[in-house]
Coordinates of C-alpha atoms in Angstrom, one line a residue:
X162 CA -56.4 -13.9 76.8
X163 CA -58.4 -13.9 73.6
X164 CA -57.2 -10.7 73.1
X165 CA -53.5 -12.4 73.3
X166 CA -54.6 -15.0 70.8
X167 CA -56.4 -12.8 68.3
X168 CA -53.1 -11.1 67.7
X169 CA -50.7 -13.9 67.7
X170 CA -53.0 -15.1 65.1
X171 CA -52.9 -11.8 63.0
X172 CA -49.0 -12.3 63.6
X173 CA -48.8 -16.0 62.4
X174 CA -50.9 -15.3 59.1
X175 CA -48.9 -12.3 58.0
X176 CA -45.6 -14.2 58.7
X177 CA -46.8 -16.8 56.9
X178 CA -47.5 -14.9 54.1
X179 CA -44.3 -13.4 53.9
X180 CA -42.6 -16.4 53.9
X181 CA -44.3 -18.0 51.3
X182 CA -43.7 -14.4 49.1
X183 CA -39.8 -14.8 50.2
X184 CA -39.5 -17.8 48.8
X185 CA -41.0 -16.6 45.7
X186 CA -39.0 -13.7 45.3
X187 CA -35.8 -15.8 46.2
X188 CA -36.3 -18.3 43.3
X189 CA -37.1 -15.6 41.0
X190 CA -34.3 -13.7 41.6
X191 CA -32.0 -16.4 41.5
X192 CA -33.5 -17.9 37.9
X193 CA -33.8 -14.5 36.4
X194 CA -30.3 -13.7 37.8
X195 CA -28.6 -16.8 36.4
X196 CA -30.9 -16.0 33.0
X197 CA -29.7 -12.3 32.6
X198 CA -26.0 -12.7 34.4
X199 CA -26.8 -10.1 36.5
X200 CA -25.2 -10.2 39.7
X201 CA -27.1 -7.4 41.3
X202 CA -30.5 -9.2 40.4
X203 CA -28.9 -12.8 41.6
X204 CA -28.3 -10.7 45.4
X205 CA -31.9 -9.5 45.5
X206 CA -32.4 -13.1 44.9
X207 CA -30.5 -14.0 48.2
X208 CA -31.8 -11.4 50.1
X209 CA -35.4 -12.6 49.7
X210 CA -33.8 -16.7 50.5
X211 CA -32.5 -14.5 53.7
X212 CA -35.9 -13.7 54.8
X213 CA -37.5 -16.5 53.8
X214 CA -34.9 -18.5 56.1
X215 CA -35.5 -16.1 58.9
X216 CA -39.1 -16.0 59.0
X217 CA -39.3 -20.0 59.4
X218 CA -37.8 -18.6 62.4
X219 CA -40.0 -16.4 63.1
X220 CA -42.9 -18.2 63.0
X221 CA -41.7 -20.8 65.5
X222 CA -40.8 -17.7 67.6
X223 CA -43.8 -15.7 67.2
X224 CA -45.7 -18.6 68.6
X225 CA -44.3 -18.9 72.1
X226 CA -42.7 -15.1 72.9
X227 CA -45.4 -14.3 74.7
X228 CA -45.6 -17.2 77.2
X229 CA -44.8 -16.8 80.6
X230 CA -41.6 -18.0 82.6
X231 CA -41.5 -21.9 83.1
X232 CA -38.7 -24.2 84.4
X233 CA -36.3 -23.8 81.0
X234 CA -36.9 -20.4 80.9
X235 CA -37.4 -18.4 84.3
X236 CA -37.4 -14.9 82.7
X237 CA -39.7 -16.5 79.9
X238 CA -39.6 -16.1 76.4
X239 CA -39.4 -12.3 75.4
X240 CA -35.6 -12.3 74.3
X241 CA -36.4 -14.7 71.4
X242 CA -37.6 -11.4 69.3
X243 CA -34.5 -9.4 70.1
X244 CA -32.3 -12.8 69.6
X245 CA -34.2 -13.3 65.4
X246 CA -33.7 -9.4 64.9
X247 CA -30.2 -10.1 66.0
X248 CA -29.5 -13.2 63.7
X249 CA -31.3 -11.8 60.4
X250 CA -29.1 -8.4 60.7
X251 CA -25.7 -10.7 61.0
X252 CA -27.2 -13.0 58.4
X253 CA -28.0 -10.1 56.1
X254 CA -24.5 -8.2 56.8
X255 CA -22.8 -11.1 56.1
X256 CA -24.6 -11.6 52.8
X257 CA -23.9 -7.6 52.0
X258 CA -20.0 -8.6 52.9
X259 CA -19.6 -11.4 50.2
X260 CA -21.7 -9.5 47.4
X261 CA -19.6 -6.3 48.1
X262 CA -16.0 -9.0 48.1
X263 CA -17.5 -10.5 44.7
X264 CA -18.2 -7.0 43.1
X265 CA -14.8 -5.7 43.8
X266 CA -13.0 -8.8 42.7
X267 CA -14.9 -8.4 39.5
X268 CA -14.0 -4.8 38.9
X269 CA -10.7 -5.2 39.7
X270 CA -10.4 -7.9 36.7
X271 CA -12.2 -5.8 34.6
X272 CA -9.5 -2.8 35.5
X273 CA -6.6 -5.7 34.5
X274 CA -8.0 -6.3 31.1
X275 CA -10.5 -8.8 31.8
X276 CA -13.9 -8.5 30.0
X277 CA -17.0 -10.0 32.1
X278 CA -19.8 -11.6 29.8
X279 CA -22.2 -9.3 28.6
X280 CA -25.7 -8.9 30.4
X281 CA -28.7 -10.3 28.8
X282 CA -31.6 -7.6 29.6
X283 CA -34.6 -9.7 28.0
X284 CA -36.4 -10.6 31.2
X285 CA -35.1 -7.8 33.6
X286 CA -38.8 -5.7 32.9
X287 CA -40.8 -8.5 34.0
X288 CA -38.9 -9.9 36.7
X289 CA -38.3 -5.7 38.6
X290 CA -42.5 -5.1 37.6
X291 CA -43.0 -8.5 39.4
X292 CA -40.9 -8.2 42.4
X293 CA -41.7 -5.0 43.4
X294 CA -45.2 -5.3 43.4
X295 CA -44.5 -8.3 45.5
X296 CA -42.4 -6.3 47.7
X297 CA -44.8 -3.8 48.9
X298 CA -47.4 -6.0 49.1
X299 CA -45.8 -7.5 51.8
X300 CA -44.5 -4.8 53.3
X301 CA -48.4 -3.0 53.1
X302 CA -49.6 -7.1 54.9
X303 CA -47.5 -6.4 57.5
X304 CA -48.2 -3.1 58.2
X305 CA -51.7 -3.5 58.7
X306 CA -50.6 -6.8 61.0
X307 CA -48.5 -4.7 63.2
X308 CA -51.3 -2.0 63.5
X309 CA -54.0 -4.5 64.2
X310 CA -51.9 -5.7 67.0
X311 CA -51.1 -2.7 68.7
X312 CA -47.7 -1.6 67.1
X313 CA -46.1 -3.9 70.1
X314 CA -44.3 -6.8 67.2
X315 CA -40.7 -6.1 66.7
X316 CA -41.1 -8.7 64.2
X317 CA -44.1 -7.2 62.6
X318 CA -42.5 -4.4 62.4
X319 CA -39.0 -5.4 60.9
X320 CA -40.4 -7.4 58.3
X321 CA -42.5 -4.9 57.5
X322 CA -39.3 -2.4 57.0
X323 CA -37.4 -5.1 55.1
X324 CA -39.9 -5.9 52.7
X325 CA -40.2 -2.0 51.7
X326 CA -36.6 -1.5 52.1
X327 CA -36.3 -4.7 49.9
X328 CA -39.2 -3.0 47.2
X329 CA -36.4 0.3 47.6
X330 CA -33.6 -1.7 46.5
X331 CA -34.8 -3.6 44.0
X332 CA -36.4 -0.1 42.2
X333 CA -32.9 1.2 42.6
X334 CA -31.5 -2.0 40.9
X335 CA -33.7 -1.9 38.4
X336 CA -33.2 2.0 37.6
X337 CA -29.5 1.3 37.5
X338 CA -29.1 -1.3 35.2
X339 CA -32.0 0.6 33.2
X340 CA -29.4 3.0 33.0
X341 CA -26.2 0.6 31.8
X342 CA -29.0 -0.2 29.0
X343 CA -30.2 2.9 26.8
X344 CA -26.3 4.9 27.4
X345 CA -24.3 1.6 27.9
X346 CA -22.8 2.9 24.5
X347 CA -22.2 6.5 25.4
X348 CA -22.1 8.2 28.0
X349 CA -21.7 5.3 30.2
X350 CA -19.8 2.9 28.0
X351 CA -16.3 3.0 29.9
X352 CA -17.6 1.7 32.9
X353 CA -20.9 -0.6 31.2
X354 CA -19.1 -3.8 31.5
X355 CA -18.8 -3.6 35.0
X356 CA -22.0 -1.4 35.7
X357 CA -23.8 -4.3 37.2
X358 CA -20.9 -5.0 39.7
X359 CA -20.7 -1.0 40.6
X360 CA -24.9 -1.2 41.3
X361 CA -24.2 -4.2 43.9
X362 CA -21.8 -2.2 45.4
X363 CA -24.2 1.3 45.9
X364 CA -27.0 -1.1 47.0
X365 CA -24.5 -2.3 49.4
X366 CA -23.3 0.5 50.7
X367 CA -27.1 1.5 51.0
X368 CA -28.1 -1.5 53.1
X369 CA -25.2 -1.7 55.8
X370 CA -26.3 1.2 57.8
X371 CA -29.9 0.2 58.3
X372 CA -28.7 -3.3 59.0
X373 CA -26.0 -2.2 61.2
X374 CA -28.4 -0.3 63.3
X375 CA -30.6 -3.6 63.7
X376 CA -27.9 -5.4 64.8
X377 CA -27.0 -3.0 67.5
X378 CA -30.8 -2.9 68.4
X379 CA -31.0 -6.4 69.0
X380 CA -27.2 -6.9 70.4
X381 CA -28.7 -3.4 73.0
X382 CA -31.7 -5.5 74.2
X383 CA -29.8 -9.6 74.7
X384 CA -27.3 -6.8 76.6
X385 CA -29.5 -5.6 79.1
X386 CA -29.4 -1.4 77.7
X387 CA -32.2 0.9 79.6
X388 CA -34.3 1.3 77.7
X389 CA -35.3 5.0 76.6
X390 CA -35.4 8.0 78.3
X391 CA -39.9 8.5 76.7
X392 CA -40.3 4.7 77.8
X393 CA -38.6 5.5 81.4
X394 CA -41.0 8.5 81.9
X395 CA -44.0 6.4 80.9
X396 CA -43.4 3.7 83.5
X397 CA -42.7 6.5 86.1
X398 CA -46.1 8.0 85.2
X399 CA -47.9 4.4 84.8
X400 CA -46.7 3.3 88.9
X401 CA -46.9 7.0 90.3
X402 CA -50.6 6.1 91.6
X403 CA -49.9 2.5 93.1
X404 CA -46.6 4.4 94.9
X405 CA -48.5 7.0 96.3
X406 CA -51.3 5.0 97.5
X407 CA -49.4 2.8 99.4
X408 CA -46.9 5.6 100.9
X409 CA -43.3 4.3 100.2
X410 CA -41.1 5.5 99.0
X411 CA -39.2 4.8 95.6
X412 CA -36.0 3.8 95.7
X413 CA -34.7 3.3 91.8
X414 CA -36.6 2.3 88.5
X415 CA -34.9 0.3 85.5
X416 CA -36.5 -0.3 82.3
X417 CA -35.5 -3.1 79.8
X418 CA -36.7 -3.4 76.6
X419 CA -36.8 -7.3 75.8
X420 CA -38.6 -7.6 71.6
X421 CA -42.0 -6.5 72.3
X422 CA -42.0 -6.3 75.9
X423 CA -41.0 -3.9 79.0
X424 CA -39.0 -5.5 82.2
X425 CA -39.5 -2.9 84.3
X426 CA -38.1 -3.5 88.2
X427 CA -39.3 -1.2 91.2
X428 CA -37.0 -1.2 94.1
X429 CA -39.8 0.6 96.7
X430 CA -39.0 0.9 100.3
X431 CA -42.5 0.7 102.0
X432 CA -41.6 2.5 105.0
X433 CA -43.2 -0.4 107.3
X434 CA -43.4 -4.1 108.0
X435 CA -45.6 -5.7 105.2
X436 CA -46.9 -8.9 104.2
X437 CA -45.8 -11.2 101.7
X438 CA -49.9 -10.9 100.3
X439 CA -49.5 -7.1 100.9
X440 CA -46.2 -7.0 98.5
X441 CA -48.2 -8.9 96.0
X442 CA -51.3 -6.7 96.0
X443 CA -49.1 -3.8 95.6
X444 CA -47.0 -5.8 92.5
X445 CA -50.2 -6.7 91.0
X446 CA -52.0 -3.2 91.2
X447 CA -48.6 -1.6 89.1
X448 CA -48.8 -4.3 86.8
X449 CA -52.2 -3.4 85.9
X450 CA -51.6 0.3 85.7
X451 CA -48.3 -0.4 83.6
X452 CA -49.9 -2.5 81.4
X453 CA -52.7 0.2 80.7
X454 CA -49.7 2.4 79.3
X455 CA -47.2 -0.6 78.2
X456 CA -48.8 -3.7 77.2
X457 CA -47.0 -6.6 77.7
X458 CA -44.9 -4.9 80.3
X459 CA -44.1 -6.8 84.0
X460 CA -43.0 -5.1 86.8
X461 CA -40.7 -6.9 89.7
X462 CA -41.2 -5.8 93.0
X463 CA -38.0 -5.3 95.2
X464 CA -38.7 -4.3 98.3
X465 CA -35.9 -2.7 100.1
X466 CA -34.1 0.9 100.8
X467 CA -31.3 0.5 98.4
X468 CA -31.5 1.4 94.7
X469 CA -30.3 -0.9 91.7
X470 CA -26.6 -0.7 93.2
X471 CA -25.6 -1.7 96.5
X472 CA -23.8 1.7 98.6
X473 CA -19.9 1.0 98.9
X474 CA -20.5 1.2 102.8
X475 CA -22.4 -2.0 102.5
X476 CA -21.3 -3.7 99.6
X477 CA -19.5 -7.0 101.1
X478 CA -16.9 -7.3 98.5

C-alpha cells in the first residue's frame, strides 16, 4: 500500500509539472505566434493549451485509477487511463484537422493572387531555443516518473511521448521557417509567402499517424480487445502453478488490457465439489502469482467446464 502511494505520488508531481510547463509553452506560442504571424508557431501554441487541458484531467484521473471497485463503479476505475488517452488523441486530431483546413485555405488564396502578410522573424530564435528546451525537459521528468513507477502509467508514458514528440515538432518548425528565412529570396522565393502554411501542413501530416494510433489504442482497450499475444503467455505462465496445484483443469483464459492494468479471467473446471472459501483461496493464490509478473493485474475466478463462449448445444437462445 505504501508502495501504491509512493508512485501515485511520483505520478501527481510529474503531472503537475507538466501542466504548469504546458501552460507555459501554450501562452508563448500563442504571443510569439500572434507577434511573428506565424501560423505554424501559433499551432505549437495550441498543441501545448491541448496538453495543458488534458493533464488537468489527468491529474484528477491519476488520483483515483487505482482504486478498487465501489458501488458507482463495480469494475473500478482502470478505464479512466484508456478513456484520457482516448480524448487527448481526438482532441489533438481535431486540432491537426482545423490547422491543416486553415493552411490549405491559405494556399489556395495565395495560388488566386492573394498575398498573406509577411512573417516577422525577430523573436522566432528565442521563442524555438526556449521551447525546446522546455519540451524535453518534460519529456526527460516524465521519463524518469514512469521508470520510478515501474513502466505500468499509460499516462506517464504518453505524456512522456508527447512532450518529446512536441520538442520533434517544434525543431522541425523551427528548421523550416529557418529555411523560408536565409533562401526566402532564391531558391525558395516562389513558394516563401506561403512557406509557413506548407510547414503546418508537413507537421500535420507528421502528427496524424502517431495520434491516429493512440486513438485506436485507447478506443482497443474502452472496447474490450485481448490483449497481446506476450501479455497472454505471461498470465499463462504467472497461474500455471496455482492450476496445477489444485488439479483442474483450465478451461479458457482472456486478458484485457484496461490503462495500466490487466483483467485477466480464468474459467477453471476443478474437477470436484469445492467450497466457496476453497474458490477464494485458489483466486487469491493466482492473484498473487499474477501480480508477481503483472502488477496491478486481477484475476476473476469462473469456475465451470465451459470456456469464454457458451457450446451451441447448450446455448439457450
Amino acid at each position: 500500500m505504501t508502495e501504491a502511494i509512493s508512485r501515485q505520488g511520483i505520478e501527481s508531481r510529474s503531472l503537475i509539472v507538466a501542466m504548469w510547463g504546458n501552460l507555459f509553452m501554450a501562452a508563448a506560442g500563442v504571443l510569439a505566434g500572434f507577434l511573428s504571424n506565424s501560423a505554424a508557431i501559433m499551432m505549437d501554441g495550441l498543441f501545448s493549451m491541448v496538453g495543458f487541458v488534458s493533464l488537468l484531467l489527468a491529474r484528477r484521473i491519476s488520483g483515483r485509477v487505482t482504486a478498487g471497485p465501489d458501488r458507482l463503479r463495480p469494475f473500478g476505475y482502470a478505464a479512466d487511463e484508456a478513456i484520457f488517452v482516448t480524448f487527448r488523441a481526438l482532441s489533438l486530431l481535431g486540432l491537426v484537422l482545423a490547422a491543416s483546413t486553415t493552411s490549405i485555405q491559405r494556399i489556395i488564396a495565395y495560388l488566386r493572387g492573394e498575398v498573406p502578410a509577411p512573417l516577422n522573424f525577430g523573436a522566432m530564435p528565442y521563442y524555438y531555443l526556449i521551447i525546446t528546451l522546455t519540451c524535453f525537459g518534460l519529456w526527460w521528468l516524465h521519463y524518469r516518473a514512469w521508470v520510478k513507477t515501474g513502466r505500468s502509467s499509460d499516462m506517464l508514458k504518453l505524456e512522456g511521448q508527447a512532450a518529446a514528440f512536441d520538442g520533434a515538432i517544434t525543431v522541425a518548425s523551427g528548421l523550416g521557417l529557418a529555411a523560408i528565412y536565409f533562401f526566402g529570396k532564391g531558391p525558395l522565393a516562389p513558394i516563401a509567402p506561403v512557406g509557413d502554411s506548407i510547414i503546418v501542413l508537413l507537421l500535420c501530416a507528421f502528427a496524424v499517424g502517431g495520434y491516429f494510433r493512440d486513438l485506436r489504442g485507447g478506443l482497443a482497450e474502452l472496447a474490450g480487445v485481448t490483449a497481446s499475444p506476450d501479455v497472454i503467455a505471461v498470465a499463462r505462465r504467472a497461474l500455471r502453478p496455482a492450476l496445477a496445484e489444485d488439479g483442474g483443469r483450465l478451461s479458457d483464459l482472456s486478458v484485457n488490457k484496461i490503462g495500466r492494468t490487466h483483467q485477466v479471467m480464468v474459467y477453471y473446471d476443478p474437477g470436484r465439489p469445492v467450497t466457496a472459501a476453497q474458490a477464494d483461496r485458489l483466486n487469491l493464490r493466482m492473484l498473487r502469482d499474477l501480480r508477481g509478473a503483472l502488477p496491478g493485474a486481477d484475476v476473476m475466478l469462473v469456475i465451470t467446464e465451459y470456456p469464454r463462449r457458451w457450446p451451441d448445444e447448450v446455448w439457450p437462445g
